[in-house]
Short mmCIF file of C-alpha atoms in Angstrom, two decimals:
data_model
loop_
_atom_site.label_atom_id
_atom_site.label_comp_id
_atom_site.label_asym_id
_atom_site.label_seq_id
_atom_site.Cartn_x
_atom_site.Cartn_y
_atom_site.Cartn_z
CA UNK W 166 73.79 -73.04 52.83
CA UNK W 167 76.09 -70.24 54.16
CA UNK W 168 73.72 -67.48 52.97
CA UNK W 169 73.20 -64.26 56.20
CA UNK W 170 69.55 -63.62 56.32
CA UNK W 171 68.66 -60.42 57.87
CA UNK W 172 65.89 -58.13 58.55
CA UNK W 173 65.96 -54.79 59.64
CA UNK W 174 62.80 -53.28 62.40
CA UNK W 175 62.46 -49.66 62.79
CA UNK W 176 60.19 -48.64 65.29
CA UNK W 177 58.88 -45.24 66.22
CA UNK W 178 58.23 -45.11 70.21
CA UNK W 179 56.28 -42.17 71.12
CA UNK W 180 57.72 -39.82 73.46
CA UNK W 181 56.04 -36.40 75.30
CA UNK W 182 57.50 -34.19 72.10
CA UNK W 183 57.79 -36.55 69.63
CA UNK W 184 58.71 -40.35 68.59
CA UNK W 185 62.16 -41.95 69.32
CA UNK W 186 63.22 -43.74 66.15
CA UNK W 187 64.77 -46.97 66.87
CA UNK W 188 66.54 -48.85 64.30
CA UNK W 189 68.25 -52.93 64.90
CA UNK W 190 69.61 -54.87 62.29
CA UNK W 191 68.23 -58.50 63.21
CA UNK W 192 70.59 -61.42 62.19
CA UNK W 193 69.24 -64.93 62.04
CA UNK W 194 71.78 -66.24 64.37
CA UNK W 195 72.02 -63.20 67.08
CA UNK W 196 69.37 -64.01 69.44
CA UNK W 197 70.33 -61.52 71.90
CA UNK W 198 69.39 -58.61 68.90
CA UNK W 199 66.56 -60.17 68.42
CA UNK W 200 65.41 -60.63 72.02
CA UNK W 201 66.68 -56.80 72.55
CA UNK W 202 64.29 -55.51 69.87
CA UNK W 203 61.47 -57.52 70.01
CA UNK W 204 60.82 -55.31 73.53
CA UNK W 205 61.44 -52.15 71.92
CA UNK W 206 58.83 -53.09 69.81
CA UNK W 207 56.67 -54.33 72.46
CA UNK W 208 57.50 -51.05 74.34
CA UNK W 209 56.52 -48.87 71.29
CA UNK W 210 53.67 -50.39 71.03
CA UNK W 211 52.01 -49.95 74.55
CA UNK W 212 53.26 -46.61 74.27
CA UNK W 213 51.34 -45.69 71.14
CA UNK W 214 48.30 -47.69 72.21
CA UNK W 215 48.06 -45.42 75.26
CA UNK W 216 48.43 -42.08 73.61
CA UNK W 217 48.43 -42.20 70.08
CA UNK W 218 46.44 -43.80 66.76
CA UNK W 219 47.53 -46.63 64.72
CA UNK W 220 47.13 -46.72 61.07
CA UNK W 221 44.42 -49.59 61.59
CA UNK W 222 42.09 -46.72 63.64
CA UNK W 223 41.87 -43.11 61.67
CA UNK W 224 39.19 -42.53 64.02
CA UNK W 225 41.35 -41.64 67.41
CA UNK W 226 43.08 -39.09 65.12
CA UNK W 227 39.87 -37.29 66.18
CA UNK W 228 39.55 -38.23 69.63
CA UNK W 229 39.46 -35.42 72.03
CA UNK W 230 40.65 -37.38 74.88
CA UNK W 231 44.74 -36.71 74.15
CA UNK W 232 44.47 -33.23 72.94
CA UNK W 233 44.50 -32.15 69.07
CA UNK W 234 46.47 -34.34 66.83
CA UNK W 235 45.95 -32.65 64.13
CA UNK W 236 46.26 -28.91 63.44
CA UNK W 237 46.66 -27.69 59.78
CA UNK W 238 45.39 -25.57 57.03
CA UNK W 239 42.55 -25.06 54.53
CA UNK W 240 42.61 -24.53 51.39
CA UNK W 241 39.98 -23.15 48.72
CA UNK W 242 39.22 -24.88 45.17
CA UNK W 243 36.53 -23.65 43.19
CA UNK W 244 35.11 -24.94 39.84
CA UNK W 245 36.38 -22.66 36.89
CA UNK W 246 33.53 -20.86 35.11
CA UNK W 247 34.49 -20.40 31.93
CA UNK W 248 32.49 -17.69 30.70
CA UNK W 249 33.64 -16.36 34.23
CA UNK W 250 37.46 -16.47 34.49
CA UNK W 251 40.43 -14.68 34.04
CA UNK W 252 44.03 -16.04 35.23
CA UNK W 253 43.54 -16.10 38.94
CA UNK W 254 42.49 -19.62 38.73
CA UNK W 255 44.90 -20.33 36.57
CA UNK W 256 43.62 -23.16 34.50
CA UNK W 257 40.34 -25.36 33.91
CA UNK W 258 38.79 -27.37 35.75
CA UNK W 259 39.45 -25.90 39.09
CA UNK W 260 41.80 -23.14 40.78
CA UNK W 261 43.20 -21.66 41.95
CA UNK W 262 46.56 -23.45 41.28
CA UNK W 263 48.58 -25.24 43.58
CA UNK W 264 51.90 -26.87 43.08
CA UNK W 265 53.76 -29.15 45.46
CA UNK W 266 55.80 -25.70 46.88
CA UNK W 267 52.74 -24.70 48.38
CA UNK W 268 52.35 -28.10 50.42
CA UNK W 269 55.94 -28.53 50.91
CA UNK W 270 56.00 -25.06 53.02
CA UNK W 271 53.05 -25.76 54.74
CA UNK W 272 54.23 -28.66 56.04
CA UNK W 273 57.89 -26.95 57.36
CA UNK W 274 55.23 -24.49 59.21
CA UNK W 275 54.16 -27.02 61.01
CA UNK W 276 51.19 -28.04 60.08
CA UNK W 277 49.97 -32.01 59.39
CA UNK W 278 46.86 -32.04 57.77
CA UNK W 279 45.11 -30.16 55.29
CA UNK W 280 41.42 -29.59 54.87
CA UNK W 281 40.76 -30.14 51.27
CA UNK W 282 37.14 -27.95 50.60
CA UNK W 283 36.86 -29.17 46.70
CA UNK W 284 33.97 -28.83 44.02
CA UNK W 285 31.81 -31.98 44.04
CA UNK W 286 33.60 -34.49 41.41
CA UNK W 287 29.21 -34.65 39.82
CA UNK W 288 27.98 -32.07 37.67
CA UNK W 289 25.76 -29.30 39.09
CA UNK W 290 23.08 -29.19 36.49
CA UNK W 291 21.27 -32.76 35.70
CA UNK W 292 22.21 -35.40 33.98
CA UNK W 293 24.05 -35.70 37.16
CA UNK W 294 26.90 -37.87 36.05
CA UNK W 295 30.63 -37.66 37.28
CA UNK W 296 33.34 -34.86 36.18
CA UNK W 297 36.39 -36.77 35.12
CA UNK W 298 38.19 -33.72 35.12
CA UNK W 299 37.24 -32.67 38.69
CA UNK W 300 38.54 -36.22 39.65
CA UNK W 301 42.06 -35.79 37.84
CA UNK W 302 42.09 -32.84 39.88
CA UNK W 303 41.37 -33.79 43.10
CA UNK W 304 43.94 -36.90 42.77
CA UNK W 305 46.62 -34.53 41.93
CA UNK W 306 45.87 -32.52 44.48
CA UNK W 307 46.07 -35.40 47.13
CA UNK W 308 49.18 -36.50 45.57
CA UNK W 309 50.89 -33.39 46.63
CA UNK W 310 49.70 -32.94 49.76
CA UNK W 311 50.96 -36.50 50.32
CA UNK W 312 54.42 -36.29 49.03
CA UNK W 313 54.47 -33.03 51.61
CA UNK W 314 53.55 -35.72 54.57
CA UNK W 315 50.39 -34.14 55.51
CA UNK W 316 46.61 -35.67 56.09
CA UNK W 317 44.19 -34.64 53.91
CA UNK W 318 40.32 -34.30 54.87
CA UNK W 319 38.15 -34.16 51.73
CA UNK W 320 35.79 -31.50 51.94
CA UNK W 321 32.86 -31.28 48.83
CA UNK W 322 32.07 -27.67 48.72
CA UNK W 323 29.28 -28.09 45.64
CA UNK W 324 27.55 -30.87 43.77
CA UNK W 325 24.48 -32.11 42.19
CA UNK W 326 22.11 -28.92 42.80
CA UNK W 327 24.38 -26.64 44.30
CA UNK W 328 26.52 -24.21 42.65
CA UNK W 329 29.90 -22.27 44.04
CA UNK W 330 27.63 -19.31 44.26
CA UNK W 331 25.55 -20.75 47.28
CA UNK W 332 28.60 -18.98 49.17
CA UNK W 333 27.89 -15.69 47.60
CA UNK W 334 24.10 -14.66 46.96
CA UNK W 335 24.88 -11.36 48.49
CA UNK W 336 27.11 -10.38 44.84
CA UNK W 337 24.91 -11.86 42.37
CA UNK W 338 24.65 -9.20 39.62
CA UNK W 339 28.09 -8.07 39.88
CA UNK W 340 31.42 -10.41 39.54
CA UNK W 341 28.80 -12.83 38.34
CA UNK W 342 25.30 -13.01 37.09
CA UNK W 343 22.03 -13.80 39.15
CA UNK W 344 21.02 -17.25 37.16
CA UNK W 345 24.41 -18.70 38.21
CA UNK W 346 22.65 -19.32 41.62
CA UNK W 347 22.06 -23.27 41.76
CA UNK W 348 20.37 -24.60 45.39
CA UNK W 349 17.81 -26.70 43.70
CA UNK W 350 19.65 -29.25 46.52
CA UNK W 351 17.21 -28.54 48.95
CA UNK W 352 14.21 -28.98 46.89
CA UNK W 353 14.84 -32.11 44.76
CA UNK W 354 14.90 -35.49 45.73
CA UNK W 355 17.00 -36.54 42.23
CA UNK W 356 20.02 -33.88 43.62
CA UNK W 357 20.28 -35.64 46.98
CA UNK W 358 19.93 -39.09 45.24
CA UNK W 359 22.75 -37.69 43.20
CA UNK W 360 25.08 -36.18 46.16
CA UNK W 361 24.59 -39.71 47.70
CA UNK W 362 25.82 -41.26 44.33
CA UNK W 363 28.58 -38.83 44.48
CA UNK W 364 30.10 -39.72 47.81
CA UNK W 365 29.40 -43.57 47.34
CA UNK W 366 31.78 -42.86 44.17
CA UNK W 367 34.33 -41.11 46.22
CA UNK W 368 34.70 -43.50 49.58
CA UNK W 369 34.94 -45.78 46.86
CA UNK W 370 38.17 -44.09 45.30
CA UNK W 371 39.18 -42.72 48.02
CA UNK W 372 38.90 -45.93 50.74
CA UNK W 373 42.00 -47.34 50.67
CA UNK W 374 44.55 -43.97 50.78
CA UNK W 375 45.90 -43.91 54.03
CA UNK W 376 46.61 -39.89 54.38
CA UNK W 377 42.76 -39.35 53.45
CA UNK W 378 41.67 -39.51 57.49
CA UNK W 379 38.06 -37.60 56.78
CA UNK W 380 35.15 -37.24 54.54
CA UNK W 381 33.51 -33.61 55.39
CA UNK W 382 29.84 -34.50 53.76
CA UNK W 383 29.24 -30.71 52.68
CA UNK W 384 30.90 -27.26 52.92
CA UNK W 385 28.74 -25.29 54.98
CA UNK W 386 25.04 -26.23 54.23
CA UNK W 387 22.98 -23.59 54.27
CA UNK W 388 19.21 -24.70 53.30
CA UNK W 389 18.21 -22.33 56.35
CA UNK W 390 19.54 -19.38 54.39
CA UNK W 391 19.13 -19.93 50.62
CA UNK W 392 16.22 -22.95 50.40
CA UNK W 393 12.71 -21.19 49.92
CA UNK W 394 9.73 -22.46 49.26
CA UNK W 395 8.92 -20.77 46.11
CA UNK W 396 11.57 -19.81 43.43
CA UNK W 397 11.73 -16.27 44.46
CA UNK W 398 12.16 -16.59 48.21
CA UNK W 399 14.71 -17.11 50.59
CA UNK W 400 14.08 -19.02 53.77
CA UNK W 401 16.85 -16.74 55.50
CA UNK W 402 15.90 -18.17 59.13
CA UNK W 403 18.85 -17.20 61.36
CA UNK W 404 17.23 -19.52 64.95
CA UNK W 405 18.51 -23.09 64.51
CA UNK W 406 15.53 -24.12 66.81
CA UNK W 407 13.02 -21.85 64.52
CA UNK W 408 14.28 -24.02 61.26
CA UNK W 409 14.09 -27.03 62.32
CA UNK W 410 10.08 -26.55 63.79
CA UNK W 411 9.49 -25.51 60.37
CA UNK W 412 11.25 -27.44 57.93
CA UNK W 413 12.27 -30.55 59.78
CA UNK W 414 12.38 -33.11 57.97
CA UNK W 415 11.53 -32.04 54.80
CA UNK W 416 14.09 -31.98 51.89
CA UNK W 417 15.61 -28.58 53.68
CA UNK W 418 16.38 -30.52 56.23
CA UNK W 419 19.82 -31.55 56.39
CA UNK W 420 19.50 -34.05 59.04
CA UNK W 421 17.23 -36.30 56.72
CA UNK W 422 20.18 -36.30 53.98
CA UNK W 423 23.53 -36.79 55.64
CA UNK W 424 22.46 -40.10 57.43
CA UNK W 425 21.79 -41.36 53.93
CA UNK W 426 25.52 -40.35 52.74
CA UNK W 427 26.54 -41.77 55.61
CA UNK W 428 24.73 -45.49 54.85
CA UNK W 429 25.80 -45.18 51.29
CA UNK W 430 29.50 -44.69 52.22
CA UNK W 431 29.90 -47.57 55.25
CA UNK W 432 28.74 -49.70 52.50
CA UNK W 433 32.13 -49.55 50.80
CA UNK W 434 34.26 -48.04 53.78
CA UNK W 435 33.73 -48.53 57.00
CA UNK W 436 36.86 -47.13 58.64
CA UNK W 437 37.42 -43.78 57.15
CA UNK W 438 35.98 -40.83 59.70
CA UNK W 439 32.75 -38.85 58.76
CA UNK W 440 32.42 -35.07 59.23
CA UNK W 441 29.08 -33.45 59.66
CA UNK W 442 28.49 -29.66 60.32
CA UNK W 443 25.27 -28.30 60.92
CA UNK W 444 22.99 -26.07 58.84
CA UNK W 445 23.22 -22.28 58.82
CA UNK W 446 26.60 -22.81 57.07
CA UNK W 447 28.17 -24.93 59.57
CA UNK W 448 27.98 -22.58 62.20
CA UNK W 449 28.64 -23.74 66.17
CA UNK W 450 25.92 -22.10 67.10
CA UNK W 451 24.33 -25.25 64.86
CA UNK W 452 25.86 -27.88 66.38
CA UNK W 453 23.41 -29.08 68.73
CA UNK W 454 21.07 -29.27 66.35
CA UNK W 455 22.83 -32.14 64.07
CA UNK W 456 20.59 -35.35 64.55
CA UNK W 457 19.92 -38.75 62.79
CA UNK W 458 23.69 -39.73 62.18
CA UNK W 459 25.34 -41.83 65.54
CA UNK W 460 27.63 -44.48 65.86
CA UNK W 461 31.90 -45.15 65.32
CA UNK W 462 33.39 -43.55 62.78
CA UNK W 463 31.37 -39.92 63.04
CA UNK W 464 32.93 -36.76 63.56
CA UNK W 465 30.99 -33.33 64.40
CA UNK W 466 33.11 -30.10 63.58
CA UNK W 467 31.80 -26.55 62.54
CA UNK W 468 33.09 -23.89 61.56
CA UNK W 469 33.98 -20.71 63.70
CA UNK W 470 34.02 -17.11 62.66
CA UNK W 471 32.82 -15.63 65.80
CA UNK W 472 32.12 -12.58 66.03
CA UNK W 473 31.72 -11.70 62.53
CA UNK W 474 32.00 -8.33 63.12
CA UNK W 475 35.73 -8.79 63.82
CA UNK W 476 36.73 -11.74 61.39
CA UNK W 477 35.14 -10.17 58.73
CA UNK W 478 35.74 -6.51 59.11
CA UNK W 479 36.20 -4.31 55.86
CA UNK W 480 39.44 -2.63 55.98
CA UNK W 481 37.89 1.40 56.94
CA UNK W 482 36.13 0.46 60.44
CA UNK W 483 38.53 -1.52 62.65
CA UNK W 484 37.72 -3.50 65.47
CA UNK W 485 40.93 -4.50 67.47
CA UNK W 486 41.39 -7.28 70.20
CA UNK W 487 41.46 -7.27 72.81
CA UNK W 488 39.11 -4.50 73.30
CA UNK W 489 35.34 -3.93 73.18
CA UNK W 490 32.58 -5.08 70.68
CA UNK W 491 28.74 -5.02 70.30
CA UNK W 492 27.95 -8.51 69.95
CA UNK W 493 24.68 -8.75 70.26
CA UNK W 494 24.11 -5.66 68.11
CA UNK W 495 21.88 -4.26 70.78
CA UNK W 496 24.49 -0.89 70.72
CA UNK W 497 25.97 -2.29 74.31
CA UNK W 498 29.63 -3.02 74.06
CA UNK W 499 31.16 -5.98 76.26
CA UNK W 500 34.31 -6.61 76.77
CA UNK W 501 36.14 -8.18 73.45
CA UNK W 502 39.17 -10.89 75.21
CA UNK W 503 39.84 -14.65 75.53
CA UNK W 504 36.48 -14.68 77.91
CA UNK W 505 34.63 -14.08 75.38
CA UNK W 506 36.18 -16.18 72.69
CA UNK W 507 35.17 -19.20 75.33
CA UNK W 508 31.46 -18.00 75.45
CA UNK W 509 31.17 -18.22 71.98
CA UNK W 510 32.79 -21.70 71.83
CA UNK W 511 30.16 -22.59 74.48
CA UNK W 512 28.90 -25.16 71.81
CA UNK W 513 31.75 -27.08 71.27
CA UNK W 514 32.02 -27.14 75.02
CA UNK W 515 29.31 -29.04 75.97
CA UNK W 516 29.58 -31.21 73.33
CA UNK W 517 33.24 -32.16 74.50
CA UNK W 518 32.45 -32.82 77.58
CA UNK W 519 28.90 -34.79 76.97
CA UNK W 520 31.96 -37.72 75.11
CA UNK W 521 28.38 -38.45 73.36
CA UNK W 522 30.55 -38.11 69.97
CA UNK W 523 34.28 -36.45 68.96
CA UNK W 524 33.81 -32.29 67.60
CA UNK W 525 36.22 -30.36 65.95
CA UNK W 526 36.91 -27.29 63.90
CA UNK W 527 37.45 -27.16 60.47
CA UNK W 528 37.85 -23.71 59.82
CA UNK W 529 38.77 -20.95 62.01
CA UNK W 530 40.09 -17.42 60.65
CA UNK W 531 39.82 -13.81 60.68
CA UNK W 532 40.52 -11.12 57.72
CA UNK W 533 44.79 -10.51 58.21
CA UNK W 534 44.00 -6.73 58.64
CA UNK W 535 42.08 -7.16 61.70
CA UNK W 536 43.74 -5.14 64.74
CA UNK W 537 45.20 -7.25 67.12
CA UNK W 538 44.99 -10.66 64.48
CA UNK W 539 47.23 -12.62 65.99
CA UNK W 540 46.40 -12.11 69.62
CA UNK W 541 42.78 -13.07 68.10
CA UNK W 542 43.98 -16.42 66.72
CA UNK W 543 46.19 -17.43 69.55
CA UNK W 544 43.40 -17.23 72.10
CA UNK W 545 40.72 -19.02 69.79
CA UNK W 546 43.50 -21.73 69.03
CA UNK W 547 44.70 -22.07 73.11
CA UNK W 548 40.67 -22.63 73.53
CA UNK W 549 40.50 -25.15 71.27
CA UNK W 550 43.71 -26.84 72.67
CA UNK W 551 42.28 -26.81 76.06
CA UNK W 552 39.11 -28.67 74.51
CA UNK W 553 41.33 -31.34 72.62
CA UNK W 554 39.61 -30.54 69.43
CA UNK W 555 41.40 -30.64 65.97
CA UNK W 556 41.14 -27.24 64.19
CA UNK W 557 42.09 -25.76 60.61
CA UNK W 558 42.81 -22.52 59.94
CA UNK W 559 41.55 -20.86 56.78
CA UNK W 560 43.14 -20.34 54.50
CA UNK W 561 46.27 -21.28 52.89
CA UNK W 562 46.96 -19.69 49.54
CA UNK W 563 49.10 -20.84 46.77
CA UNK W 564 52.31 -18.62 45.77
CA UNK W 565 50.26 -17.61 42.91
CA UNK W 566 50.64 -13.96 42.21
CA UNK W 567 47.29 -13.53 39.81
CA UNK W 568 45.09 -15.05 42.59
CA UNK W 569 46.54 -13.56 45.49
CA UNK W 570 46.20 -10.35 44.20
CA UNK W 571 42.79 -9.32 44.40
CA UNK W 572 41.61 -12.93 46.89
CA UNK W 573 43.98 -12.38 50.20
CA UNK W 574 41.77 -10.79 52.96
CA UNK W 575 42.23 -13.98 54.96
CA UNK W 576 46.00 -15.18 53.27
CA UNK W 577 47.35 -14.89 56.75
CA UNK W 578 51.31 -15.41 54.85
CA UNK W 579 50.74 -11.98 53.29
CA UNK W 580 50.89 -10.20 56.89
CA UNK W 581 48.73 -7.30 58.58
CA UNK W 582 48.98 -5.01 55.92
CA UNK W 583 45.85 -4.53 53.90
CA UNK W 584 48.00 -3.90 50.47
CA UNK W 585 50.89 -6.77 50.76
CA UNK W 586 50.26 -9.56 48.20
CA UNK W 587 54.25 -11.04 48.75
CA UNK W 588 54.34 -13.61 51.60
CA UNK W 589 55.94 -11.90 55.00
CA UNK W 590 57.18 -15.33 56.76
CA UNK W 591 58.01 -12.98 59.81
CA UNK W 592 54.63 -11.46 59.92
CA UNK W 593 53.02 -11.69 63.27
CA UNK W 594 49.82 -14.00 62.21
CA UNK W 595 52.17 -16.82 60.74
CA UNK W 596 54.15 -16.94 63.38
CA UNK W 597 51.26 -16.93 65.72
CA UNK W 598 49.64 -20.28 63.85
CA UNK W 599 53.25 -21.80 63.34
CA UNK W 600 54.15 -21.78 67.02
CA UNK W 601 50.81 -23.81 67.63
CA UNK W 602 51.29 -26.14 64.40
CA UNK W 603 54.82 -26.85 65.81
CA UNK W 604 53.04 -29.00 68.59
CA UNK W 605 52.09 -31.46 65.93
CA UNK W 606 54.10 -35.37 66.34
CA UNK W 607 52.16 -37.35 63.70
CA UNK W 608 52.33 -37.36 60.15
CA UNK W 609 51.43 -39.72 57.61
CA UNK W 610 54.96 -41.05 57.47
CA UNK W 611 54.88 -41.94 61.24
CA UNK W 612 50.91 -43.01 61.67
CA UNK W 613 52.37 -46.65 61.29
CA UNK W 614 54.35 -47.04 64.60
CA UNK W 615 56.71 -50.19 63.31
CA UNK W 616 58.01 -51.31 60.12
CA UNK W 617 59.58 -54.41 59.27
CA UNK W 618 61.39 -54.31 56.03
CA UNK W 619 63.38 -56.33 54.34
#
């Protein structure tokens, strides 16, 4: 009837630093156009089957077969305590605050995905039942971090039995008091029964957003520290092989409760990636020891803060890098370089290279002041590329001046020196992580390889 009919196809073919965008305007009656793009798209996609995901598969996001594809940020959320709070938070139900600025510059640094470690969307104390609250929160966050054009893996750092203070028992009696400690997790059957309600609630929300590529099951469990047996009593067993002989599979076991979240959630999703740390707060030295959970869709990762006595240094008794260190406490220093930094990753290693299942990190960091900081990060983030693994560097703060004032020791924006709280974005640390973040190509906006619109 005279009427042009047209169609435009943009396709994205992936190149060694990046995509090529490719844009035809296809009219009904130009055949050669049509011909002409219909290879390009063929082309883009044989190229992006042999190197990079598709939207349809979150899962080779975390391969380790083509090197990271995602390298990013973490950032902290904590449940505001009423009777506990002052403005660094900023505002009920959870802090501290975030606006889209904070995503938007995270992004231009490079980074593509963001590790989300968020209080549990179910109450703490029973009636277990869901915090509607926590859930407006959590979906604003993800908003933002989506209009930025980053990934998001949603990390649940508390829940039914297990408080924000599992994180510090060491300070109960001082910022806050001793009955705020909650780990009646690893001691009740109705709190697991509830965390398993909680994430068959949140694959259930969260299923069908495409920038959500993980579901980290818990924040650093830690049943081998703070479970005990009677009220009074910590277990405080440091030897993953030690635990286990003792408390496998009992309820402070965490292998007998994470292959139950995991049934509960590939009920209602069966595509969206599961992350599982170890006990003894995730660390690699733990890894190994994760059982009971195999198949497609699962993801090991821990969490890396090796040696201690460098990432978590006070400010008065400096340990540089490279150098030496004591790190087996035993008074004998050893040489303190990227050697060692490989030896300590020894874990993640072997589990690379076994291909029994994908590993990555989801938190890596070191206090800003530490001598020799960004050397430090650059060598633990050059291992990790070398292994393929995805990693996460914690943390990312919000430009929020009342939290970062007294909560910065790890705000790697803020620089080396122990008294900035104003972002440096020439310090030596950012730059550091931004040069490796720059190696990033996907993005949310560019996970789907062709488009056809109208």
């Amino acid at each position: 009837d005279g009427e042009i009919l047209s169609h435009t196809l943009h396709a994205y073919i992936p190149i060694r630093d990046g995509y090529l965008s490719i844009r035809c305007n296809l009219w009904m009656s130009d055949w050669s156009t049509i011909s002409l793009a219909a290879v390009l798209l063929l082309l883009g996609l044989n190229a992006h089957s042999h190197g990079h995901p598709s939207c349809r598969d979150k899962m080779a996001l975390w391969s380790n077969d083509h090197g990271p594809q995602l390298r990013g940020a973490v950032i902290y959320q904590r449940k505001y305590y009423e009777e506990l709070e002052d403005e660094a938070l900023g505002r009920p139900p959870a802090g501290p605050l975030f606006k889209a600025d904070d995503f938007t510059a995270l992004a231009a640094c490079g980074a593509n995905a963001v590790v989300v470690s968020h209080p549990g969307v179910f109450t703490e104390d029973p009636p277990y039942r869901i915090d509607q609250d926590l859930v407006a929160h959590l979906d604003h966050l993800l908003t933002m971090i989506e209009r930025a054009d980053l990934f998001a893996v949603l990390a649940i750092r508390t829940g039914p039995g297990r408080s924000e203070f599992t994180f510090f028992h060491q300070e109960a009696g001082t910022w806050f008091g001793a009955e705020k400690l909650n780990d009646h997790l690893w001691s009740s059957r109705e709190a697991q029964d509830a965390w398993v309600a909680m994430w068959r609630f949140l694959a259930n929300r969260y299923r069908s957003r495409s920038s959500v590529v993980g579901y980290e099951l818990m924040v650093e469990p830690n049943s081998s520290d703070v479970g005990s047996d009677v009220r009074s009593d910590r277990i405080n067993i440091q030897d993953p092989a030690r635990f286990h002989r003792r408390y496998g599979q009992t309820t402070y076991d965490w292998n007998q409760l994470h292959p139950r979240i995991v049934t509960a959630i590939r009920k209602i999703d069966p595509d969206t990636p599961i992350l599982i740390s170890g006990n003894g707060y995730g660390g690699v030295a733990w890894l190994p020891y994760i059982k009971g959970t195999k198949g497609k869709g699962i993801v090991h990762v821990a969490h890396s803060y090796e040696p201690p006595r460098y990432t978590q240094q006070e400010t008065e008794a400096p340990l540089s890098y490279p150098g030496n260190i004591d790190i087996r406490g035993d008074g004998e220093p050893r040489p303190f370089d990227a050697k060692l930094i490989n030896t300590l990753l020894r874990p993640v290693t072997r589990l690379v290279d076994s291909a029994k299942v994908p590993v990555a990190v989801t938190e890596i960091g070191t206090v800003r002041w530490a001598p020799g900081a960004d050397l430090f990060l650059n060598d633990t983030m050059l291992a990790l590329e070398e292994l393929g693994t995805n990693y996460f560097v914690f943390e990312w703060s919000p430009d929020y001046a009342p939290y970062t004032k007294d909560n910065n020791a790890f705000n790697f924006q803020l620089g080396t020196e122990p008294q900035s709280i104003r972002v440096d974005p020439h310090n030596t640390i950012l730059s550091t992580v931004c040069r490796h973040w720059r190696n990033n190509v996907l993005r949310p906006s560019k996970f789907l390889p062709t488009k056809l619109e109208q």
